[in-house]
Short mmCIF file of C-alpha atoms in Angstrom, two decimals:
data_model
loop_
_atom_site.label_atom_id
_atom_site.label_comp_id
_atom_site.label_asym_id
_atom_site.label_seq_id
_atom_site.Cartn_x
_atom_site.Cartn_y
_atom_site.Cartn_z
CA ILE A 180 46.47 147.43 60.60
CA ALA A 181 47.77 150.94 59.87
CA ASN A 182 47.32 151.97 63.49
CA HIS A 183 48.75 148.75 64.91
CA ALA A 184 51.84 149.01 62.70
CA GLU A 185 52.06 152.77 63.40
CA ASP A 186 52.47 153.44 59.69
CA GLN A 187 53.87 156.86 58.79
CA VAL A 188 53.48 156.91 55.00
CA LEU A 189 50.61 155.38 53.03
CA CYS A 190 51.09 154.78 49.30
CA PHE A 191 47.94 153.97 47.37
CA ASP A 192 46.47 153.66 43.90
CA LEU A 193 44.00 156.42 43.05
CA THR A 194 41.30 153.75 42.91
CA PHE A 195 41.45 153.72 46.71
CA LEU A 196 41.12 157.48 47.24
CA PRO A 197 37.55 157.14 48.62
CA LEU A 198 38.84 154.63 51.19
CA VAL A 199 41.68 156.97 52.21
CA GLN A 200 39.21 159.82 52.53
CA ALA A 201 37.10 157.67 54.84
CA ILE A 202 39.87 156.55 57.19
CA HIS A 203 42.54 159.26 57.33
CA ALA A 204 41.01 160.98 60.38
CA ARG A 205 41.36 157.70 62.32
CA CYS A 206 45.04 157.13 61.46
CA PRO A 207 47.01 159.53 63.67
CA THR A 208 50.48 158.14 62.91
CA ILE A 209 50.28 158.59 59.13
CA ARG A 210 51.99 161.85 58.22
CA LYS A 211 52.02 161.60 54.42
CA TYR A 212 49.67 160.13 51.80
CA VAL A 213 51.22 159.26 48.44
CA ALA A 214 48.98 158.69 45.42
CA LEU A 215 50.72 156.48 42.88
CA CYS A 216 50.23 158.73 39.88
CA ASP A 217 51.64 161.71 37.98
CA ALA A 218 51.16 165.16 39.51
CA ASP A 219 48.52 166.20 36.94
CA LYS A 220 46.38 163.19 37.81
CA LEU A 221 46.01 164.16 41.46
CA PRO A 222 42.51 165.51 42.10
CA GLU A 223 42.09 168.84 43.88
CA GLY A 224 40.02 169.26 47.01
CA SER A 225 40.36 165.64 48.17
CA GLY A 226 40.28 166.61 51.84
CA VAL A 227 43.22 164.27 52.58
CA PRO A 228 46.01 166.09 54.47
CA ASN A 229 49.61 165.96 53.24
CA LEU A 230 48.55 164.30 49.98
CA VAL A 231 51.17 164.21 47.24
CA SER A 232 51.57 162.38 43.95
CA TYR A 233 54.34 159.80 43.75
CA GLU A 234 56.11 161.57 40.90
CA ALA A 235 56.10 164.89 42.77
CA TRP A 236 57.28 163.15 45.93
CA ILE A 237 60.40 161.70 44.30
CA GLY A 238 60.93 164.51 41.79
CA GLY A 239 63.22 166.60 43.97
CA HIS A 240 65.56 163.76 44.90
CA PRO A 241 68.71 162.53 43.13
CA ARG A 242 68.44 159.58 40.74
CA THR A 243 71.31 157.71 42.40
CA TYR A 244 71.29 156.23 45.86
CA GLU A 245 74.05 155.05 48.14
CA TRP A 246 72.86 151.92 49.90
CA PRO A 247 73.36 152.01 53.66
CA SER A 248 74.96 149.23 55.67
CA PHE A 249 72.93 147.81 58.55
CA ASP A 250 72.47 144.68 60.61
CA GLU A 251 70.99 141.76 58.65
CA ASN A 252 68.44 141.23 61.40
CA SER A 253 66.93 144.67 60.85
CA ALA A 254 63.28 144.70 59.88
CA SER A 255 62.68 144.72 56.12
CA SER A 256 58.90 144.40 55.85
CA MET A 257 55.79 143.35 57.69
CA CYS A 258 52.77 141.47 56.38
CA TYR A 259 49.57 140.75 58.23
CA THR A 260 47.76 137.42 58.42
CA SER A 261 44.42 137.32 56.65
CA GLY A 262 42.48 137.46 59.90
CA THR A 263 40.12 134.54 59.37
CA THR A 264 39.71 134.52 63.17
CA GLY A 265 40.05 137.78 65.08
CA ASN A 266 42.12 140.75 64.00
CA PRO A 267 45.00 140.19 61.56
CA LYS A 268 48.38 139.62 63.20
CA GLY A 269 51.56 141.35 62.08
CA VAL A 270 54.49 139.17 60.96
CA LEU A 271 57.77 141.06 60.82
CA TYR A 272 60.38 139.87 58.32
CA SER A 273 64.08 140.68 58.62
CA HIS A 274 66.48 141.27 55.75
CA ARG A 275 68.15 138.01 56.73
CA SER A 276 64.97 135.93 56.68
CA THR A 277 63.85 137.44 53.37
CA TYR A 278 67.26 136.85 51.79
CA LEU A 279 67.45 133.25 52.96
CA HIS A 280 63.86 132.53 51.90
CA ALA A 281 64.52 133.77 48.38
CA LEU A 282 67.91 132.09 48.10
CA GLN A 283 67.23 128.69 49.64
CA SER A 284 63.56 127.96 49.15
CA LEU A 285 62.87 129.60 45.80
CA SER A 286 66.06 130.04 43.80
CA ASN A 287 67.59 126.71 44.80
CA ALA A 288 66.91 123.63 42.68
CA VAL A 289 65.25 121.92 45.67
CA GLY A 290 62.62 124.64 45.52
CA ILE A 291 61.24 125.87 42.21
CA GLY A 292 64.64 126.27 40.60
CA LEU A 293 64.37 129.73 39.08
CA ASN A 294 66.94 130.61 36.44
CA GLU A 295 67.81 133.50 34.15
CA ARG A 296 65.57 132.19 31.35
CA ASP A 297 62.42 132.28 33.48
CA VAL A 298 59.59 134.77 33.20
CA VAL A 299 57.70 134.91 36.51
CA LEU A 300 54.12 136.12 37.02
CA PRO A 301 52.96 136.07 40.66
CA VAL A 302 49.17 136.36 40.72
CA VAL A 303 49.56 137.13 44.40
CA PRO A 304 49.17 140.53 46.09
CA MET A 305 52.37 141.83 47.64
CA PHE A 306 50.59 142.14 50.99
CA HIS A 307 50.11 138.34 50.87
CA ALA A 308 53.42 137.27 52.43
CA ASN A 309 55.52 139.46 50.12
CA ALA A 310 53.89 137.93 47.02
CA TRP A 311 55.16 134.56 48.31
CA GLY A 312 58.76 135.74 47.89
CA LEU A 313 58.26 136.04 44.14
CA ALA A 314 58.95 139.77 44.31
CA GLN A 315 62.53 138.99 45.39
CA ALA A 316 63.58 135.55 44.12
CA PRO A 317 63.48 136.40 40.37
CA LEU A 318 66.07 139.12 41.02
CA PHE A 319 68.42 136.49 42.45
CA ALA A 320 68.17 134.44 39.28
CA GLY A 321 68.10 137.31 36.79
CA ALA A 322 64.66 136.20 35.68
CA ASP A 323 62.04 138.53 34.21
CA LEU A 324 59.28 139.60 36.59
CA VAL A 325 55.79 140.38 35.27
CA LEU A 326 53.29 142.03 37.64
CA PRO A 327 49.57 141.62 36.93
CA GLY A 328 48.41 145.05 38.05
CA PRO A 329 44.87 145.66 39.29
CA ASN A 330 43.15 143.69 36.52
CA MET A 331 43.07 140.21 38.06
CA THR A 332 40.27 138.72 35.97
CA PRO A 333 40.79 135.22 34.53
CA THR A 334 40.79 136.64 30.98
CA ALA A 335 43.43 139.25 31.78
CA ILE A 336 45.64 136.69 33.52
CA VAL A 337 45.54 134.07 30.77
CA GLU A 338 46.19 136.71 28.11
CA MET A 339 49.19 138.00 30.06
CA LEU A 340 50.55 134.46 30.50
CA GLU A 341 50.37 134.00 26.74
CA ARG A 342 51.62 137.43 25.70
CA GLU A 343 54.61 137.56 28.07
CA ARG A 344 55.55 133.88 27.52
CA VAL A 345 55.50 133.27 31.26
CA THR A 346 57.34 130.16 32.46
CA LEU A 347 56.33 130.18 36.13
CA THR A 348 53.19 131.55 37.71
CA ALA A 349 51.69 131.30 41.19
CA GLY A 350 48.32 131.89 42.81
CA VAL A 351 45.65 130.51 45.14
CA PRO A 352 43.25 127.78 43.93
CA THR A 353 40.42 130.22 43.17
CA ILE A 354 42.64 131.88 40.55
CA TRP A 355 43.21 128.62 38.68
CA ILE A 356 39.59 127.52 39.06
CA GLY A 357 38.46 130.74 37.36
CA MET A 358 41.03 130.47 34.57
CA LEU A 359 40.49 126.79 33.74
CA PRO A 360 37.70 127.28 31.13
CA LEU A 361 39.97 129.63 29.14
CA VAL A 362 43.11 127.50 29.09
CA GLY A 363 42.38 125.64 25.85
CA ASP A 364 41.95 128.86 23.86
CA HIS A 365 45.45 130.23 24.50
CA ASP A 366 49.03 129.21 23.78
CA LEU A 367 50.51 128.52 27.22
CA SER A 368 53.27 126.25 26.00
CA SER A 369 55.92 128.43 27.67
CA LEU A 370 54.70 127.43 31.15
CA ARG A 371 56.81 124.95 33.08
CA THR A 372 55.34 125.44 36.57
CA ILE A 373 51.94 126.48 37.90
CA LEU A 374 52.46 126.99 41.62
CA CYS A 375 49.46 126.93 43.93
CA GLY A 376 49.13 127.53 47.66
CA GLY A 377 47.07 129.35 50.24
CA SER A 378 44.75 126.38 50.61
CA ALA A 379 44.69 122.75 49.50
CA VAL A 380 44.65 122.16 45.74
CA PRO A 381 41.72 119.96 44.70
CA ARG A 382 42.98 116.82 42.98
CA ALA A 383 40.43 117.34 40.21
CA LEU A 384 41.75 120.85 39.52
CA SER A 385 45.36 119.71 39.20
CA GLU A 386 44.29 116.84 36.92
CA ALA A 387 42.22 119.18 34.76
CA TYR A 388 45.32 121.29 34.08
CA ARG A 389 47.34 118.15 33.35
CA GLU A 390 44.75 117.02 30.82
CA LYS A 391 44.44 120.43 29.12
CA LEU A 392 48.05 121.60 29.28
CA GLY A 393 50.04 118.48 30.02
CA LEU A 394 51.10 120.38 33.14
CA PRO A 395 49.59 119.58 36.54
CA ILE A 396 49.53 122.15 39.30
CA THR A 397 52.49 122.11 41.70
CA GLN A 398 51.22 122.35 45.25
CA ALA A 399 53.05 124.23 47.98
CA TRP A 400 52.22 124.87 51.61
CA GLY A 401 52.99 127.81 53.83
CA MET A 402 51.68 130.70 55.90
CA THR A 403 52.38 134.37 56.38
CA GLU A 404 54.37 133.24 59.43
CA THR A 405 56.63 131.02 57.25
CA SER A 406 57.57 133.81 54.79
CA PRO A 407 55.62 131.80 53.31
CA LEU A 408 57.16 128.64 51.83
CA GLY A 409 57.12 125.69 54.24
CA SER A 410 57.00 122.82 51.75
CA ILE A 411 56.71 122.15 48.02
CA ASN A 412 55.49 119.08 46.18
CA GLU A 413 57.86 118.33 43.32
CA LEU A 414 57.39 114.61 42.69
CA PRO A 415 60.71 112.77 43.15
CA SER A 416 62.10 110.33 40.60
CA SER A 417 60.69 107.40 42.58
CA TYR A 418 57.30 108.24 41.01
CA ASP A 419 58.59 108.12 37.43
CA ASN A 420 57.19 104.65 36.78
CA CYS A 421 53.95 105.11 38.70
CA SER A 422 50.54 105.33 37.06
CA GLU A 423 48.90 108.70 36.45
CA GLU A 424 46.39 107.84 39.19
CA GLU A 425 49.20 107.27 41.69
CA LYS A 426 50.94 110.47 40.61
CA ALA A 427 47.69 112.44 40.94
CA ASP A 428 47.23 111.13 44.49
CA ALA A 429 50.81 112.09 45.32
CA ARG A 430 50.39 115.59 43.88
CA ALA A 431 47.44 116.16 46.22
CA ARG A 432 49.88 116.26 49.15
CA GLN A 433 51.59 119.41 50.40
CA GLY A 434 55.13 118.16 49.78
CA ILE A 435 58.52 118.17 51.47
CA PRO A 436 60.12 121.10 53.34
CA PRO A 437 63.15 122.75 51.74
CA VAL A 438 66.52 122.56 53.44
CA GLY A 439 66.44 124.69 56.59
CA VAL A 440 62.83 124.01 57.59
CA ASP A 441 62.18 121.45 60.35
CA ILE A 442 58.74 119.89 60.78
CA ARG A 443 56.98 117.72 63.32
CA ILE A 444 53.45 116.60 64.13
CA VAL A 445 52.39 116.55 67.75
CA GLU A 446 49.37 115.61 69.80
CA PRO A 447 46.95 118.56 69.86
CA GLY A 448 47.70 120.86 72.77
CA GLY A 449 50.94 119.02 73.62
CA THR A 450 54.50 118.44 72.47
CA THR A 451 54.54 114.63 72.14
CA GLU A 452 55.80 113.89 68.64
CA LEU A 453 53.81 111.47 66.50
CA PRO A 454 55.32 109.00 64.01
CA TRP A 455 55.83 109.74 60.33
CA ASP A 456 53.77 106.78 59.13
CA ASP A 457 51.14 108.67 57.12
CA VAL A 458 48.51 107.33 59.53
CA ALA A 459 48.97 109.33 62.72
CA THR A 460 47.60 112.87 62.50
CA GLY A 461 48.45 115.79 64.73
CA GLU A 462 49.14 119.50 64.69
CA LEU A 463 51.83 120.42 62.18
CA GLN A 464 54.61 122.51 63.70
CA VAL A 465 57.55 124.08 61.86
CA ARG A 466 60.69 126.07 62.61
CA GLY A 467 63.57 127.47 60.59
CA PRO A 468 65.57 130.57 59.66
CA TRP A 469 62.68 132.24 57.81
CA ILE A 470 59.94 131.09 60.21
CA ALA A 471 58.65 133.87 62.47
CA ARG A 472 59.16 133.57 66.24
CA SER A 473 56.37 135.90 67.37
CA TYR A 474 53.78 138.38 66.17
CA TYR A 475 54.50 142.08 66.19
CA ASN A 476 53.31 143.71 69.40
CA ASP A 477 50.59 141.12 69.94
CA ASP A 478 49.79 139.24 73.13
CA ARG A 479 48.49 136.29 71.08
CA SER A 480 52.07 135.21 70.25
CA ALA A 481 52.17 132.63 73.03
CA GLU A 482 49.22 130.83 71.43
CA SER A 483 51.17 130.20 68.22
CA PHE A 484 54.87 130.04 69.14
CA THR A 485 56.73 127.77 71.55
CA ASP A 486 59.66 128.91 73.65
CA ASP A 487 62.05 126.74 71.63
CA GLY A 488 61.10 128.21 68.24
CA TRP A 489 58.31 126.01 66.91
CA LEU A 490 55.35 127.60 65.13
CA ARG A 491 52.01 125.99 65.93
CA THR A 492 50.49 126.18 62.46
CA GLY A 493 46.93 125.20 63.34
CA ASP A 494 47.00 122.65 60.52
CA VAL A 495 46.23 119.01 61.23
CA ALA A 496 48.51 116.79 59.15
CA ALA A 497 50.08 113.40 58.60
CA VAL A 498 53.65 112.89 57.36
CA ASP A 499 54.99 109.87 55.48
CA ARG A 500 58.42 108.28 55.89
CA GLN A 501 59.91 110.54 53.21
CA GLY A 502 58.80 113.64 55.11
CA ASN A 503 55.98 114.42 52.68
CA ILE A 504 53.19 116.39 54.38
CA ARG A 505 49.48 115.64 53.95
CA VAL A 506 47.34 118.37 55.49
CA VAL A 507 44.03 116.99 56.73
CA ASP A 508 42.39 120.27 57.79
CA ARG A 509 42.67 123.41 59.85
CA THR A 510 42.02 122.68 63.53
CA LYS A 511 39.24 125.28 63.59
CA ASP A 512 37.60 123.87 60.43
CA LEU A 513 37.39 120.20 61.42
CA VAL A 514 33.84 119.03 62.02
CA LYS A 515 33.46 117.09 65.28
CA SER A 516 30.50 114.75 64.91
CA GLY A 517 29.65 112.44 67.80
CA GLY A 518 33.19 112.78 69.13
CA GLU A 519 34.81 111.87 65.78
CA TRP A 520 36.58 114.25 63.43
CA ILE A 521 35.56 114.85 59.80
CA SER A 522 38.00 116.53 57.41
CA THR A 523 36.38 119.38 55.52
CA VAL A 524 39.40 119.58 53.18
CA GLU A 525 38.94 116.00 52.00
CA LEU A 526 35.21 116.51 51.45
CA GLU A 527 35.84 119.74 49.52
CA ASN A 528 38.40 118.09 47.26
CA LEU A 529 35.95 115.31 46.46
CA LEU A 530 33.07 117.73 45.90
CA MET A 531 35.14 119.74 43.43
CA GLY A 532 35.74 116.53 41.53
CA HIS A 533 32.06 116.54 40.50
CA PRO A 534 31.86 117.75 36.88
CA ALA A 535 29.10 120.27 37.69
CA VAL A 536 30.85 121.84 40.70
CA SER A 537 33.04 124.92 40.41
CA GLU A 538 33.69 125.63 44.10
CA ALA A 539 32.75 123.94 47.34
CA ALA A 540 33.27 124.62 51.02
CA VAL A 541 32.21 122.48 53.97
CA ILE A 542 31.38 123.83 57.43
CA GLY A 543 30.08 122.36 60.66
CA VAL A 544 26.49 123.14 61.62
CA ALA A 545 24.99 122.53 65.07
CA HIS A 546 23.16 119.23 65.50
CA PRO A 547 21.06 118.23 68.57
CA LYS A 548 22.40 114.67 68.69
CA TRP A 549 25.86 114.68 67.10
CA ASN A 550 27.00 118.17 68.22
CA GLU A 551 28.03 119.08 64.66
CA ARG A 552 27.31 117.78 61.19
CA PRO A 553 28.85 118.83 57.86
CA LEU A 554 27.01 121.19 55.53
CA ALA A 555 28.25 121.40 51.93
CA CYS A 556 28.09 124.83 50.28
CA VAL A 557 28.37 124.38 46.52
CA VAL A 558 28.81 126.71 43.54
CA LEU A 559 27.84 125.13 40.22
CA ARG A 560 29.69 125.77 36.97
CA PRO A 561 27.99 128.10 34.47
CA GLU A 562 25.28 126.26 32.53
CA ALA A 563 25.70 123.17 34.75
CA SER A 564 23.02 121.65 36.91
CA ALA A 565 22.98 119.22 39.81
CA THR A 566 20.68 118.32 42.67
CA ARG A 567 21.38 117.70 46.32
CA GLU A 568 21.09 113.98 45.70
CA ASP A 569 23.47 114.15 42.70
CA ILE A 570 26.13 115.68 44.94
CA LEU A 571 25.63 113.18 47.76
CA GLU A 572 25.60 110.27 45.32
CA HIS A 573 28.97 111.44 44.00
CA LEU A 574 30.37 111.30 47.55
CA ARG A 575 28.79 108.04 48.75
CA PRO A 576 31.30 105.56 47.30
CA LYS A 577 34.26 107.75 48.31
CA VAL A 578 33.76 108.40 52.05
CA ALA A 579 32.43 106.69 55.15
CA LYS A 580 28.66 106.99 55.50
CA TRP A 581 28.91 109.16 58.61
CA TRP A 582 31.13 111.63 56.69
CA LEU A 583 28.36 112.43 54.20
CA PRO A 584 27.10 116.02 54.60
CA ASP A 585 23.63 116.20 56.10
CA ASP A 586 22.66 118.75 53.50
CA VAL A 587 23.87 120.55 50.37
CA VAL A 588 23.13 124.22 49.76
CA PHE A 589 23.74 125.83 46.39
CA VAL A 590 25.17 129.35 46.60
CA GLU A 591 26.17 131.90 43.97
CA GLU A 592 29.63 132.41 45.46
CA ILE A 593 31.83 131.18 48.30
CA PRO A 594 32.90 134.28 50.29
CA LYS A 595 36.64 134.89 50.13
CA THR A 596 39.29 136.66 52.16
CA SER A 597 41.42 139.49 50.80
CA VAL A 598 43.93 136.94 49.49
CA GLY A 599 41.37 134.72 47.77
CA LYS A 600 40.97 131.95 50.36
CA PHE A 601 37.52 130.60 51.19
CA SER A 602 36.22 132.54 54.21
CA LYS A 603 34.58 129.88 56.32
CA LYS A 604 34.15 132.42 59.10
CA ASP A 605 31.65 134.23 56.88
CA LEU A 606 29.97 130.98 55.87
CA ARG A 607 29.59 129.92 59.49
CA ALA A 608 28.03 133.28 60.32
CA ARG A 609 25.65 133.02 57.37
CA PHE A 610 24.48 129.52 58.29
CA ALA A 611 24.71 129.86 62.06
CA ASP A 612 20.98 129.22 62.48
CA TYR A 613 20.67 126.70 59.66
CA VAL A 614 18.38 123.80 60.51
CA LEU A 615 19.56 120.52 59.01
CA PRO A 616 16.92 118.22 57.52
CA THR A 617 15.86 115.28 59.66
CA ALA A 618 16.60 111.78 58.47
#
């Protein structure tokens, strides 16, 4: 990434000094290394050229700064995709796109409606799509911004939520799965919104927060390429008189795009638009003023972007008549069994509804007759127990018989990407030679 972006200055926490020592000789464009510490904390004899502490670096400069004037389309930042397939791809954001994303999709009432009374804690690294815009949007509203620092353990997060009286927080599902057992022991009454994205929110997880806190998780959808917000699921007033079961089903969707974002679903590999009837499924495509149009210096751009500005998201989705998105799966994660598609997302959501299951991921494994069959990889909750048959019995009344995984493997942990998503690439590599049991 550093070489592809031709980075010139690398700022890093001292925790990462061994990494910097290991790579600096392979990064020819970097001319200065800045350790984020006081001058007296900088170790001697590090072997890293042009290494300076942050405080020493800024110490000789004036405390005031006259802001320059430049074109709004100038580059403001670049984040890289998580690289679940191939090398990460650079997504360049302009000042204009960043400004509009913060103003329209986050600060506006049709988004998450930030205001001056809010206290915002993004449990999202800044390299993950600019912390989902939550590094900028609170400034628009005058809200307080709390940053979690390097200690991202469930205990540290829940204690910070309580201590700082946070009103809005955001993170990927694995964050909220890890924190759930601690919720009842802390006063989190200040919270009004728990925002979750990065991957589909299991219905059972959202309901568990509703039961413990009276506050279900608010699901959002997006990508690095969408800055990242593409849709948000704030239930409209039409659901006010619905049952909790109906509301829970509705909250499992990815929601409606904010003003400025256009969506469509098309036949895979084509441009023929499919109806918004919540039945037809196709590739979800989006475009808008904060949606990227290409990758930075990458010949893979044509695979993801159309000439007329649509981003091919790689998500398979259905859309209802109100424009509410329901993501079925990633195109590369669908299991094709005997010519029919099986949604791994739906299976994972159901698996995580089992009381003994903490995390679950489903991948396709080679099968001599059906081409592929689903394999369920399951992490059990601490002190919980379950058998293969317990897990399959939980699924049987909920899915078609041919959707049932051919096997269940219990693992200590689901591998994750740098931003906390399940890394199915690693799971597929681990179980590439797995032999499914015969019927």
